[in-house]
């Protein structure tokens, strides 16, 4: 067999997916210590979710399914990595590939691993053990690393360099009285303050250094608020321009909070000492005290709380995130009614105009108004309206 993977195989998403899936299956067998024959059918209705993802190119209208199938057959005949058995029960008019069985040839495993640069789990584990050995004493619990070790990530020259960065976390924690996640990340991971933002990486830090990680200070959230002398409701505002404009109208009995997108949806936002507030207006001490008592749940009389943001899926996801901290939160109907009117009268934009193609639809967020009106309207029109489109003067009369 050739030592290099044929270039056209890499350009065939179905075939390259199948080859990686075969090694995924074999790796799983090796880790469980039980090898067996690997075979599967090209069936869009059966198999694991992962297998269905591999077969996704056959559903893609942008792909030529006949070309994908022809190249798969040519590869099977030319390189003998797997045998292809046609479906004996295929009905007339059904594509030839449907129901065909692929049977992996065990003798081709070594060549396949060379092509895809995927050594066996046993070899990876052995190489990882040797690489970790010089650093093992610098971790409180080195067994917390994945059994096969870390994978090389973009920005690092080698896995050894990556391990050295993780080992330096312990040194920083030993000499620090307290340190934030971003300070720790910037000092240990090549100046990248956001490297430890992922929950999985923070979890690994805590498992590698169960005692020292107690020195890490949770990142505080900076929030801006407008607080009148007395208020009977609270509204979270997604966007800065709308928050400032609405605060400048000085509503008498409504407190406003600029949540700055998803920041306001953090589940820890109501934990003592996490949120820090600056006030847009010269709020007196009594107003701030009343607000903080409500915010931290010390006030026995709950206030109505609302969210108003862009009329798009991401805006509603922010509302859903906030509901985890404020279960009583509802979408603010006066504000959203204005945006709904714009949506229904054609004063809306399509997702690609505002680079929102990545927004995924949602079915519900738990707010009756949003679930019955906002989400169906977005689904029907497939268009969005940003919060700044609303005439704020018309909203002042709706505020108590």
JSON list of N, CA, C and O in Angstrom, two decimals, residues 12 63 67 92 161 166 168 183 187 189 210 218 231 237 264 276 283 311 317 326 379 384 386 398:
[
{"chain": "A", "resi": 12, "resn": "UNK", "atom": "N", "xyz": [-13.22, 13.66, -0.18]},
{"chain": "A", "resi": 12, "resn": "UNK", "atom": "CA", "xyz": [-14.49, 12.95, -0.15]},
{"chain": "A", "resi": 12, "resn": "UNK", "atom": "C", "xyz": [-14.96, 12.87, 1.30]},
{"chain": "A", "resi": 12, "resn": "UNK", "atom": "O", "xyz": [-14.46, 12.06, 2.08]},
{"chain": "A", "resi": 63, "resn": "UNK", "atom": "N", "xyz": [-23.85, 17.80, -2.27]},
{"chain": "A", "resi": 63, "resn": "UNK", "atom": "CA", "xyz": [-22.93, 16.71, -2.62]},
{"chain": "A", "resi": 63, "resn": "UNK", "atom": "C", "xyz": [-23.57, 15.82, -3.69]},
{"chain": "A", "resi": 63, "resn": "UNK", "atom": "O", "xyz": [-24.79, 15.64, -3.73]},
{"chain": "A", "resi": 67, "resn": "UNK", "atom": "N", "xyz": [-21.28, 10.27, -6.99]},
{"chain": "A", "resi": 67, "resn": "UNK", "atom": "CA", "xyz": [-19.82, 10.43, -7.03]},
{"chain": "A", "resi": 67, "resn": "UNK", "atom": "C", "xyz": [-19.18, 9.95, -5.73]},
{"chain": "A", "resi": 67, "resn": "UNK", "atom": "O", "xyz": [-18.14, 9.28, -5.75]},
{"chain": "A", "resi": 92, "resn": "UNK", "atom": "N", "xyz": [-35.97, -2.11, -6.78]},
{"chain": "A", "resi": 92, "resn": "UNK", "atom": "CA", "xyz": [-35.74, -1.31, -7.99]},
{"chain": "A", "resi": 92, "resn": "UNK", "atom": "C", "xyz": [-35.99, 0.17, -7.72]},
{"chain": "A", "resi": 92, "resn": "UNK", "atom": "O", "xyz": [-36.94, 0.53, -7.03]},
{"chain": "A", "resi": 161, "resn": "UNK", "atom": "N", "xyz": [5.54, 20.94, 25.32]},
{"chain": "A", "resi": 161, "resn": "UNK", "atom": "CA", "xyz": [5.38, 22.35, 25.67]},
{"chain": "A", "resi": 161, "resn": "UNK", "atom": "C", "xyz": [4.05, 22.58, 26.37]},
{"chain": "A", "resi": 161, "resn": "UNK", "atom": "O", "xyz": [3.97, 23.32, 27.35]},
{"chain": "A", "resi": 166, "resn": "UNK", "atom": "N", "xyz": [0.95, 23.38, 31.66]},
{"chain": "A", "resi": 166, "resn": "UNK", "atom": "CA", "xyz": [0.06, 22.90, 32.73]},
{"chain": "A", "resi": 166, "resn": "UNK", "atom": "C", "xyz": [0.83, 22.73, 34.04]},
{"chain": "A", "resi": 166, "resn": "UNK", "atom": "O", "xyz": [0.30, 23.00, 35.12]},
{"chain": "A", "resi": 168, "resn": "UNK", "atom": "N", "xyz": [3.26, 24.58, 35.01]},
{"chain": "A", "resi": 168, "resn": "UNK", "atom": "CA", "xyz": [3.52, 25.91, 35.57]},
{"chain": "A", "resi": 168, "resn": "UNK", "atom": "C", "xyz": [2.33, 26.44, 36.36]},
{"chain": "A", "resi": 168, "resn": "UNK", "atom": "O", "xyz": [2.47, 27.37, 37.17]},
{"chain": "A", "resi": 183, "resn": "UNK", "atom": "N", "xyz": [-5.82, 35.71, 35.12]},
{"chain": "A", "resi": 183, "resn": "UNK", "atom": "CA", "xyz": [-4.42, 35.94, 35.49]},
{"chain": "A", "resi": 183, "resn": "UNK", "atom": "C", "xyz": [-3.63, 34.65, 35.40]},
{"chain": "A", "resi": 183, "resn": "UNK", "atom": "O", "xyz": [-2.52, 34.61, 34.86]},
{"chain": "A", "resi": 187, "resn": "UNK", "atom": "N", "xyz": [-0.52, 33.89, 32.61]},
{"chain": "A", "resi": 187, "resn": "UNK", "atom": "CA", "xyz": [0.83, 33.64, 33.11]},
{"chain": "A", "resi": 187, "resn": "UNK", "atom": "C", "xyz": [1.35, 32.25, 32.74]},
{"chain": "A", "resi": 187, "resn": "UNK", "atom": "O", "xyz": [2.57, 32.03, 32.69]},
{"chain": "A", "resi": 189, "resn": "UNK", "atom": "N", "xyz": [-0.14, 30.08, 30.07]},
{"chain": "A", "resi": 189, "resn": "UNK", "atom": "CA", "xyz": [-0.43, 29.59, 28.73]},
{"chain": "A", "resi": 189, "resn": "UNK", "atom": "C", "xyz": [-0.14, 30.65, 27.67]},
{"chain": "A", "resi": 189, "resn": "UNK", "atom": "O", "xyz": [-1.03, 31.17, 27.01]},
{"chain": "A", "resi": 210, "resn": "UNK", "atom": "N", "xyz": [-6.20, 19.84, 43.51]},
{"chain": "A", "resi": 210, "resn": "UNK", "atom": "CA", "xyz": [-7.41, 19.95, 44.34]},
{"chain": "A", "resi": 210, "resn": "UNK", "atom": "C", "xyz": [-7.26, 20.90, 45.52]},
{"chain": "A", "resi": 210, "resn": "UNK", "atom": "O", "xyz": [-8.24, 21.54, 45.92]},
{"chain": "A", "resi": 218, "resn": "UNK", "atom": "N", "xyz": [-13.03, 33.41, 41.73]},
{"chain": "A", "resi": 218, "resn": "UNK", "atom": "CA", "xyz": [-14.01, 33.44, 40.65]},
{"chain": "A", "resi": 218, "resn": "UNK", "atom": "C", "xyz": [-14.09, 34.86, 40.07]},
{"chain": "A", "resi": 218, "resn": "UNK", "atom": "O", "xyz": [-14.04, 35.84, 40.81]},
{"chain": "A", "resi": 231, "resn": "UNK", "atom": "N", "xyz": [-38.56, 51.58, 43.38]},
{"chain": "A", "resi": 231, "resn": "UNK", "atom": "CA", "xyz": [-38.88, 50.87, 42.15]},
{"chain": "A", "resi": 231, "resn": "UNK", "atom": "C", "xyz": [-39.75, 49.66, 42.46]},
{"chain": "A", "resi": 231, "resn": "UNK", "atom": "O", "xyz": [-39.65, 49.05, 43.53]},
{"chain": "A", "resi": 237, "resn": "UNK", "atom": "N", "xyz": [-31.86, 44.94, 30.21]},
{"chain": "A", "resi": 237, "resn": "UNK", "atom": "CA", "xyz": [-31.75, 45.45, 28.84]},
{"chain": "A", "resi": 237, "resn": "UNK", "atom": "C", "xyz": [-30.51, 44.84, 28.20]},
{"chain": "A", "resi": 237, "resn": "UNK", "atom": "O", "xyz": [-29.41, 44.91, 28.75]},
{"chain": "A", "resi": 264, "resn": "UNK", "atom": "N", "xyz": [-25.09, 38.59, 31.74]},
{"chain": "A", "resi": 264, "resn": "UNK", "atom": "CA", "xyz": [-26.13, 38.60, 32.75]},
{"chain": "A", "resi": 264, "resn": "UNK", "atom": "C", "xyz": [-26.75, 37.24, 32.99]},
{"chain": "A", "resi": 264, "resn": "UNK", "atom": "O", "xyz": [-27.49, 37.07, 33.96]},
{"chain": "A", "resi": 276, "resn": "UNK", "atom": "N", "xyz": [-20.75, 43.10, 40.67]},
{"chain": "A", "resi": 276, "resn": "UNK", "atom": "CA", "xyz": [-20.41, 44.45, 41.11]},
{"chain": "A", "resi": 276, "resn": "UNK", "atom": "C", "xyz": [-21.18, 45.43, 40.24]},
{"chain": "A", "resi": 276, "resn": "UNK", "atom": "O", "xyz": [-21.18, 45.31, 39.02]},
{"chain": "A", "resi": 283, "resn": "UNK", "atom": "N", "xyz": [-27.75, 57.29, 42.27]},
{"chain": "A", "resi": 283, "resn": "UNK", "atom": "CA", "xyz": [-28.64, 56.58, 43.18]},
{"chain": "A", "resi": 283, "resn": "UNK", "atom": "C", "xyz": [-28.19, 56.75, 44.62]},
{"chain": "A", "resi": 283, "resn": "UNK", "atom": "O", "xyz": [-26.99, 56.68, 44.92]},
{"chain": "A", "resi": 311, "resn": "UNK", "atom": "N", "xyz": [-35.03, 40.89, 18.99]},
{"chain": "A", "resi": 311, "resn": "UNK", "atom": "CA", "xyz": [-35.99, 39.86, 18.61]},
{"chain": "A", "resi": 311, "resn": "UNK", "atom": "C", "xyz": [-35.30, 38.91, 17.64]},
{"chain": "A", "resi": 311, "resn": "UNK", "atom": "O", "xyz": [-35.46, 38.97, 16.42]},
{"chain": "A", "resi": 317, "resn": "UNK", "atom": "N", "xyz": [-32.28, 33.40, 23.89]},
{"chain": "A", "resi": 317, "resn": "UNK", "atom": "CA", "xyz": [-31.41, 32.51, 24.69]},
{"chain": "A", "resi": 317, "resn": "UNK", "atom": "C", "xyz": [-30.85, 33.23, 25.91]},
{"chain": "A", "resi": 317, "resn": "UNK", "atom": "O", "xyz": [-30.62, 32.62, 26.95]},
{"chain": "A", "resi": 326, "resn": "UNK", "atom": "N", "xyz": [-33.10, 33.97, 37.70]},
{"chain": "A", "resi": 326, "resn": "UNK", "atom": "CA", "xyz": [-34.34, 34.68, 38.08]},
{"chain": "A", "resi": 326, "resn": "UNK", "atom": "C", "xyz": [-35.51, 33.89, 37.49]},
{"chain": "A", "resi": 326, "resn": "UNK", "atom": "O", "xyz": [-36.01, 34.22, 36.40]},
{"chain": "A", "resi": 379, "resn": "UNK", "atom": "N", "xyz": [-40.04, 31.93, 13.76]},
{"chain": "A", "resi": 379, "resn": "UNK", "atom": "CA", "xyz": [-40.06, 30.72, 12.95]},
{"chain": "A", "resi": 379, "resn": "UNK", "atom": "C", "xyz": [-40.80, 30.94, 11.64]},
{"chain": "A", "resi": 379, "resn": "UNK", "atom": "O", "xyz": [-40.39, 30.44, 10.58]},
{"chain": "A", "resi": 384, "resn": "UNK", "atom": "N", "xyz": [-35.27, 38.85, 11.66]},
{"chain": "A", "resi": 384, "resn": "UNK", "atom": "CA", "xyz": [-34.98, 39.36, 12.99]},
{"chain": "A", "resi": 384, "resn": "UNK", "atom": "C", "xyz": [-35.14, 40.88, 13.04]},
{"chain": "A", "resi": 384, "resn": "UNK", "atom": "O", "xyz": [-35.07, 41.55, 12.00]},
{"chain": "A", "resi": 386, "resn": "UNK", "atom": "N", "xyz": [-33.60, 44.10, 15.56]},
{"chain": "A", "resi": 386, "resn": "UNK", "atom": "CA", "xyz": [-32.76, 44.48, 16.69]},
{"chain": "A", "resi": 386, "resn": "UNK", "atom": "C", "xyz": [-33.49, 45.46, 17.61]},
{"chain": "A", "resi": 386, "resn": "UNK", "atom": "O", "xyz": [-34.35, 46.24, 17.17]},
{"chain": "A", "resi": 398, "resn": "UNK", "atom": "N", "xyz": [-45.63, 53.14, 29.30]},
{"chain": "A", "resi": 398, "resn": "UNK", "atom": "CA", "xyz": [-45.94, 51.78, 29.80]},
{"chain": "A", "resi": 398, "resn": "UNK", "atom": "C", "xyz": [-45.21, 51.48, 31.09]},
{"chain": "A", "resi": 398, "resn": "UNK", "atom": "O", "xyz": [-45.47, 50.45, 31.72]}
]
